Coordinates of C-alpha atoms in Angstrom, one line a residue:
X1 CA -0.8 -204.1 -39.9
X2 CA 0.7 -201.5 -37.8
X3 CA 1.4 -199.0 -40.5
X4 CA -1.9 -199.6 -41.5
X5 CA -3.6 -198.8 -38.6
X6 CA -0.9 -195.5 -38.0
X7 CA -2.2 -194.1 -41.6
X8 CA -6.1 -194.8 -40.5
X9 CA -5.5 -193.2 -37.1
X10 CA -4.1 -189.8 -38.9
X11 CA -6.6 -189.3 -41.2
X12 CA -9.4 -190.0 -38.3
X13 CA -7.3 -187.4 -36.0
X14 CA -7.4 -185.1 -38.8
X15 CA -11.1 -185.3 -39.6
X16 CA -11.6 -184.7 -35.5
X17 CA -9.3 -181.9 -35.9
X18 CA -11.6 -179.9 -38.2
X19 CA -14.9 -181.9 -36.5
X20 CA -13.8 -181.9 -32.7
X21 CA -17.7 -182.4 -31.5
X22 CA -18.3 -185.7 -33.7
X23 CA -19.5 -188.7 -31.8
X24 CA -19.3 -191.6 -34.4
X25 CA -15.8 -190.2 -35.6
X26 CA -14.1 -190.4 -31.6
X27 CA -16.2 -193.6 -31.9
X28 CA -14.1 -195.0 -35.2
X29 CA -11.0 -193.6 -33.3
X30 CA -11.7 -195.8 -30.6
X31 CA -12.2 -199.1 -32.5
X32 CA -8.5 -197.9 -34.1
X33 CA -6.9 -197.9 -31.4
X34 CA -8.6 -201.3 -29.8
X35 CA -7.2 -202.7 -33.7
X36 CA -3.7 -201.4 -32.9
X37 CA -3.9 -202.7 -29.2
X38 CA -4.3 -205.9 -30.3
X39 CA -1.2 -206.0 -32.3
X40 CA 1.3 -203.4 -30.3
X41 CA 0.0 -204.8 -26.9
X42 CA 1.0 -201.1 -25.4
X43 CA -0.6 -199.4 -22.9
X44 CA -0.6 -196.4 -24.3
X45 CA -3.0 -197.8 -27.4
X46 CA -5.1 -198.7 -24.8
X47 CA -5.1 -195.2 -23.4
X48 CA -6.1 -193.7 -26.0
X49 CA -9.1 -196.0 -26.8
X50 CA -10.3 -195.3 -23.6
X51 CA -9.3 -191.7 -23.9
X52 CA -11.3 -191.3 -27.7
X53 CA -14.2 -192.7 -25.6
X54 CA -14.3 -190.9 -22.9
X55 CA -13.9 -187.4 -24.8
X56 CA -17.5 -188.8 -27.1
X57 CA -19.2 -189.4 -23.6
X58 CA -18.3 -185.7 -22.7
X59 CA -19.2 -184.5 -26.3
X60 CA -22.6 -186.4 -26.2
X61 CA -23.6 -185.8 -22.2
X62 CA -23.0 -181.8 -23.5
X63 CA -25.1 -182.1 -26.8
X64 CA -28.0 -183.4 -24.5
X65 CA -27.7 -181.2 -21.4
X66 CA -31.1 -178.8 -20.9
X67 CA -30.7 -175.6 -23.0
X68 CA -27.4 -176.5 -24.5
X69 CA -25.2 -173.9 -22.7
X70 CA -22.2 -173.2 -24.4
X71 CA -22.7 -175.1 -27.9
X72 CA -22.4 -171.2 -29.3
X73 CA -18.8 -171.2 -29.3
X74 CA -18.7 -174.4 -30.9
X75 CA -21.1 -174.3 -33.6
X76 CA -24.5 -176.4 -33.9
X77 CA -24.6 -179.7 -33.2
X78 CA -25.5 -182.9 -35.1
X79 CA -29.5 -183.6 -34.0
X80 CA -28.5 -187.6 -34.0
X81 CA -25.7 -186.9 -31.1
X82 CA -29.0 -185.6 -29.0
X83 CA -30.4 -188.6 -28.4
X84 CA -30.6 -190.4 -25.0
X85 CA -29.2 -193.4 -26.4
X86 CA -25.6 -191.7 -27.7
X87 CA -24.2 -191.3 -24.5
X88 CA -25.5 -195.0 -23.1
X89 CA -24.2 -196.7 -26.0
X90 CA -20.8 -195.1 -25.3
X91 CA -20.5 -196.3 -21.7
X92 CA -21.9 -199.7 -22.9
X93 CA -18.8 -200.2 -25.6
X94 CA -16.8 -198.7 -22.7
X95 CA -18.0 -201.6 -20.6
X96 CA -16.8 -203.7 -23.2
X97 CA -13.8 -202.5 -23.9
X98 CA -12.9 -203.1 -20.0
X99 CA -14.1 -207.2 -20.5
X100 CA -12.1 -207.2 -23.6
X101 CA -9.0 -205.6 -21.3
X102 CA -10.0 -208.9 -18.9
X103 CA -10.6 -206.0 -16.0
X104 CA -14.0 -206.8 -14.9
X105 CA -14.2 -204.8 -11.8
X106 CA -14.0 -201.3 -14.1
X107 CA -16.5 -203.2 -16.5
X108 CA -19.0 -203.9 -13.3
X109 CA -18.3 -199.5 -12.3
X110 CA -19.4 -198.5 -16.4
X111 CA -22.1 -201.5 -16.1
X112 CA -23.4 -200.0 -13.1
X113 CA -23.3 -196.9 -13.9
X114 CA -24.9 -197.5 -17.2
X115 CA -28.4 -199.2 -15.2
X116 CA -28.6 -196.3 -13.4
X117 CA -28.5 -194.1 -16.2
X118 CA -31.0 -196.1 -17.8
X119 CA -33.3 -196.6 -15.1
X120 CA -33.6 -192.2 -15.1
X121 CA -34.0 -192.0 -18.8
X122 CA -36.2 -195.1 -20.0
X123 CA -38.7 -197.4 -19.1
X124 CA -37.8 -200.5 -16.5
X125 CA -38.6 -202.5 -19.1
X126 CA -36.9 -200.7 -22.6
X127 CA -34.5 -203.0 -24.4
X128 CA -31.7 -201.0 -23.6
X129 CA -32.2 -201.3 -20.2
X130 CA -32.9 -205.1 -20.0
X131 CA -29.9 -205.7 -22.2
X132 CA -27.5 -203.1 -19.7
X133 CA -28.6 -205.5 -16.6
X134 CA -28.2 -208.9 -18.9
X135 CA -24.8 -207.3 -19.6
X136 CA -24.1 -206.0 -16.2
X137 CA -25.0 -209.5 -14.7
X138 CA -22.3 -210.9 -17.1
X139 CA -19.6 -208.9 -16.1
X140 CA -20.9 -210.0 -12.1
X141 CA -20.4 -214.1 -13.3
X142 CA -17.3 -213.5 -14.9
X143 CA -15.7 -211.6 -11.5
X144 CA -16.9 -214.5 -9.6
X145 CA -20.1 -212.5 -8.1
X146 CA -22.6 -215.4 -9.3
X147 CA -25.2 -214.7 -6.5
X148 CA -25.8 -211.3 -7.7
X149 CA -25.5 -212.0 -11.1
X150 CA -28.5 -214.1 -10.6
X151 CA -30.7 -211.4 -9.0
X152 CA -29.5 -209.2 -12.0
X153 CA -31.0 -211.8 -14.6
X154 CA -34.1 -212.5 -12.2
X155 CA -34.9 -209.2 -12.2
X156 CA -34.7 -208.7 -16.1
X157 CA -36.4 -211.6 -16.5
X158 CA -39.3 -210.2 -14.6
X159 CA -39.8 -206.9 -16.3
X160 CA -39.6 -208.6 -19.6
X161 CA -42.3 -210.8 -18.3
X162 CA -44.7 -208.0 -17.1
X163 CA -44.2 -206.1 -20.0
X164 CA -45.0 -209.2 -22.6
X165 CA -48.1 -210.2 -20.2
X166 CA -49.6 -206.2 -20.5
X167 CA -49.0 -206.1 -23.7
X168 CA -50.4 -209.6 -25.0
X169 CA -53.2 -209.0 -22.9
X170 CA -54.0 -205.2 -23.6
X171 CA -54.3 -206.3 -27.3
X172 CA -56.2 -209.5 -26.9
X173 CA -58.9 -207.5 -24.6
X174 CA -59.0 -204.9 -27.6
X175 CA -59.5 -207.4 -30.3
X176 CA -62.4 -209.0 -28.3
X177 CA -63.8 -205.5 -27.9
X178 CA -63.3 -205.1 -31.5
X179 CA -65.4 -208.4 -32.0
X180 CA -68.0 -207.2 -29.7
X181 CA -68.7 -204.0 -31.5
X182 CA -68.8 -205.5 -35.0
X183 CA -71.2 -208.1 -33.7
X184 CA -73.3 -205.0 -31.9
X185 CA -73.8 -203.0 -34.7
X186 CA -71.8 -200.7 -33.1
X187 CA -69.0 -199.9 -35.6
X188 CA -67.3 -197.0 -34.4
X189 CA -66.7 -198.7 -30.7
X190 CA -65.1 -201.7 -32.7
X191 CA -62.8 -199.6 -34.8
X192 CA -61.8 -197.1 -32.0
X193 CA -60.9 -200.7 -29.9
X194 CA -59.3 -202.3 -33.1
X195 CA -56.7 -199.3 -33.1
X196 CA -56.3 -199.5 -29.6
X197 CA -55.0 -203.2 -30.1
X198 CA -53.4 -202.1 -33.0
X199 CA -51.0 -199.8 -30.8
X200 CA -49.9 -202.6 -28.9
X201 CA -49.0 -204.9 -31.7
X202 CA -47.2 -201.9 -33.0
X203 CA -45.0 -201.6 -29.8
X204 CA -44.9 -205.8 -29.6
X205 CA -43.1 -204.8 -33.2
X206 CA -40.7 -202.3 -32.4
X207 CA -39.8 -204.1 -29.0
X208 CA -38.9 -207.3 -30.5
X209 CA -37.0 -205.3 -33.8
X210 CA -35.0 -203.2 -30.7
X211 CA -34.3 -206.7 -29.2
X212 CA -32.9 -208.3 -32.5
X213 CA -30.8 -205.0 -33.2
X214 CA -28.9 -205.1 -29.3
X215 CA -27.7 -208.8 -30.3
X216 CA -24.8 -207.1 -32.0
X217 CA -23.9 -205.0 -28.9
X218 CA -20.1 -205.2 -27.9
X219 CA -20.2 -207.1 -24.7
X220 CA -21.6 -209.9 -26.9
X221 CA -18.8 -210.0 -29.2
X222 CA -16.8 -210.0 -25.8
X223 CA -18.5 -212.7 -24.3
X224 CA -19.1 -214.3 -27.0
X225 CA -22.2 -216.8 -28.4
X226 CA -22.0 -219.8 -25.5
X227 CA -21.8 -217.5 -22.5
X228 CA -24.9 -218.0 -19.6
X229 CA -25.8 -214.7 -20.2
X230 CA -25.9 -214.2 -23.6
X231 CA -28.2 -217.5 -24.0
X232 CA -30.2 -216.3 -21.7
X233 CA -30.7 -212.7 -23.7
X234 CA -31.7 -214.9 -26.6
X235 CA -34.3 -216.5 -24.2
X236 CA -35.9 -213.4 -23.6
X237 CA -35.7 -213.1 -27.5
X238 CA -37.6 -216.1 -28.4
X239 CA -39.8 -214.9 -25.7
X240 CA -41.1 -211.8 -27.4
X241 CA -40.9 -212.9 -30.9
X242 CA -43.8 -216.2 -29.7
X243 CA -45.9 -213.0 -27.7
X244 CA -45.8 -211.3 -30.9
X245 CA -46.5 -214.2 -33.2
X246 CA -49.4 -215.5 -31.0
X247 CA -50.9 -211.8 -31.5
X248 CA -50.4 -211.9 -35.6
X249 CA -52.1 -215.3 -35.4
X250 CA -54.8 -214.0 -34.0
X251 CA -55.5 -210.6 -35.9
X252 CA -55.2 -212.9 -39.3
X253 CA -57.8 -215.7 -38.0
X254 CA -60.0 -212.9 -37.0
X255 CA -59.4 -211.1 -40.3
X256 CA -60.2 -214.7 -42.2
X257 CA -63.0 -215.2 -40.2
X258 CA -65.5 -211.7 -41.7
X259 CA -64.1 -211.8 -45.1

């Protein structure tokens, strides 16, 4: 298994050798060396793992900084390693990494970190960031912190709520206008207000698809499928997918009620 992983880690250095700036390839390297760790049990695999990430979190805080200074002597860069999410995804697997190593405390420092990060770049209420505070509240429990654990998941469990309550109204108040205007006469009211609802189903969608796709984060594989914290994340789950099937339920009545 060893000489396995020694012949996978030399052709992923040599790729980063010609292709120094690639995020997913220091990524690969990383899950290398966490695949050697396990069977060498040496520190410096470990090093390294942490080191491979570490050197994507520079590569991708660079791609996004404002006006790109210095990216000429390096070449372009791949659009993908722009995006917000690169660099929290890295410090999220980092985070993991650190449970998986059984040191909580660093995992707590990334964790910490990480909400902060996401707090400046998304919504209160984005998936990401609801999942980094589920996530951040595990690493709390499992470090014996089980008071602020709690007000971690309490407050995720809040913005989750407000968010499914605005939205679930929002479109329910748009399909009644909808109704209204059709029943009025007045047909371009109703289809500007049936859009409007619309919209929000249409984020009710992509909230819930961004909340099935973060079930395959790290830290769960970490904590794995009967820990507090990860039932609870599939709480808040079920919880969007009933929001959004009480909404479908109600465009298709409505839709079988004029035809």
């Amino acid at each position: 298994a060893l000489e396995i992983a020694d012949l996978l880690i030399a052709i992923a250095f040599s790729f980063i050798t010609s292709n120094p700036r690639n995020v997913p390839a220091l990524m690969c390297l990383h899950e290398m060396f966490v695949a050697r760790y396990s069977f060498s049990k040496k520190d410096q695999d470990k090093e390294y793992a942490v080191k491979a990430l570490k050197r994507g979190l520079d590569v991708a805080f660079h791609a996004g900084a404002i006006g790109m200074i210095g990216w000429v002597e390096y070449g372009s860069c791949n659009p993908l390693e722009r995006a917000p999410e690169r660099p929290l995804l890295i410090l999220s697997n980092l985070a993991a990494f650190h449970g998986f190593l059984g040191d909580w405390g660093s995992a707590i420092d990334t964790m910490q970190s990480l909400v902060l990060r996401c707090k400046q770049q998304f919504p209160l209420y984005h998936p990401f960031t609801l999942s980094s505070i589920l996530d951040l509240a595990a690493c709390l429990m499992n470090n014996g912190l089980r008071d602020q654990a709690m007000k971690c998941g309490h407050r995720a469990r809040q913005r989750l709520a407000f968010y499914l309550g605005e939205q679930e109204q929002a479109y329910f108040v748009c399909r009644n206008n909808n109704v209204y205007g059709l029943k009025n006469g007045d047909s371009q009211f109703g289809s500007h207000q049936d859009a409007c609802g619309l919209d929000h189903l249409s984020m009710l969608k992509a909230f819930s698809s961004h909340m099935r796709r973060l079930q395959g984060r790290k830290m769960t594989q970490v904590l794995g499928p009967n820990h507090p914290i990860i039932l609870l994340f599939h709480c808040f789950l079920g919880d969007t997918l009933s929001v959004l099937a009480n909404c479908i339920a109600s465009s298709r009545s409505e839709q079988n009620e004029y035809e």
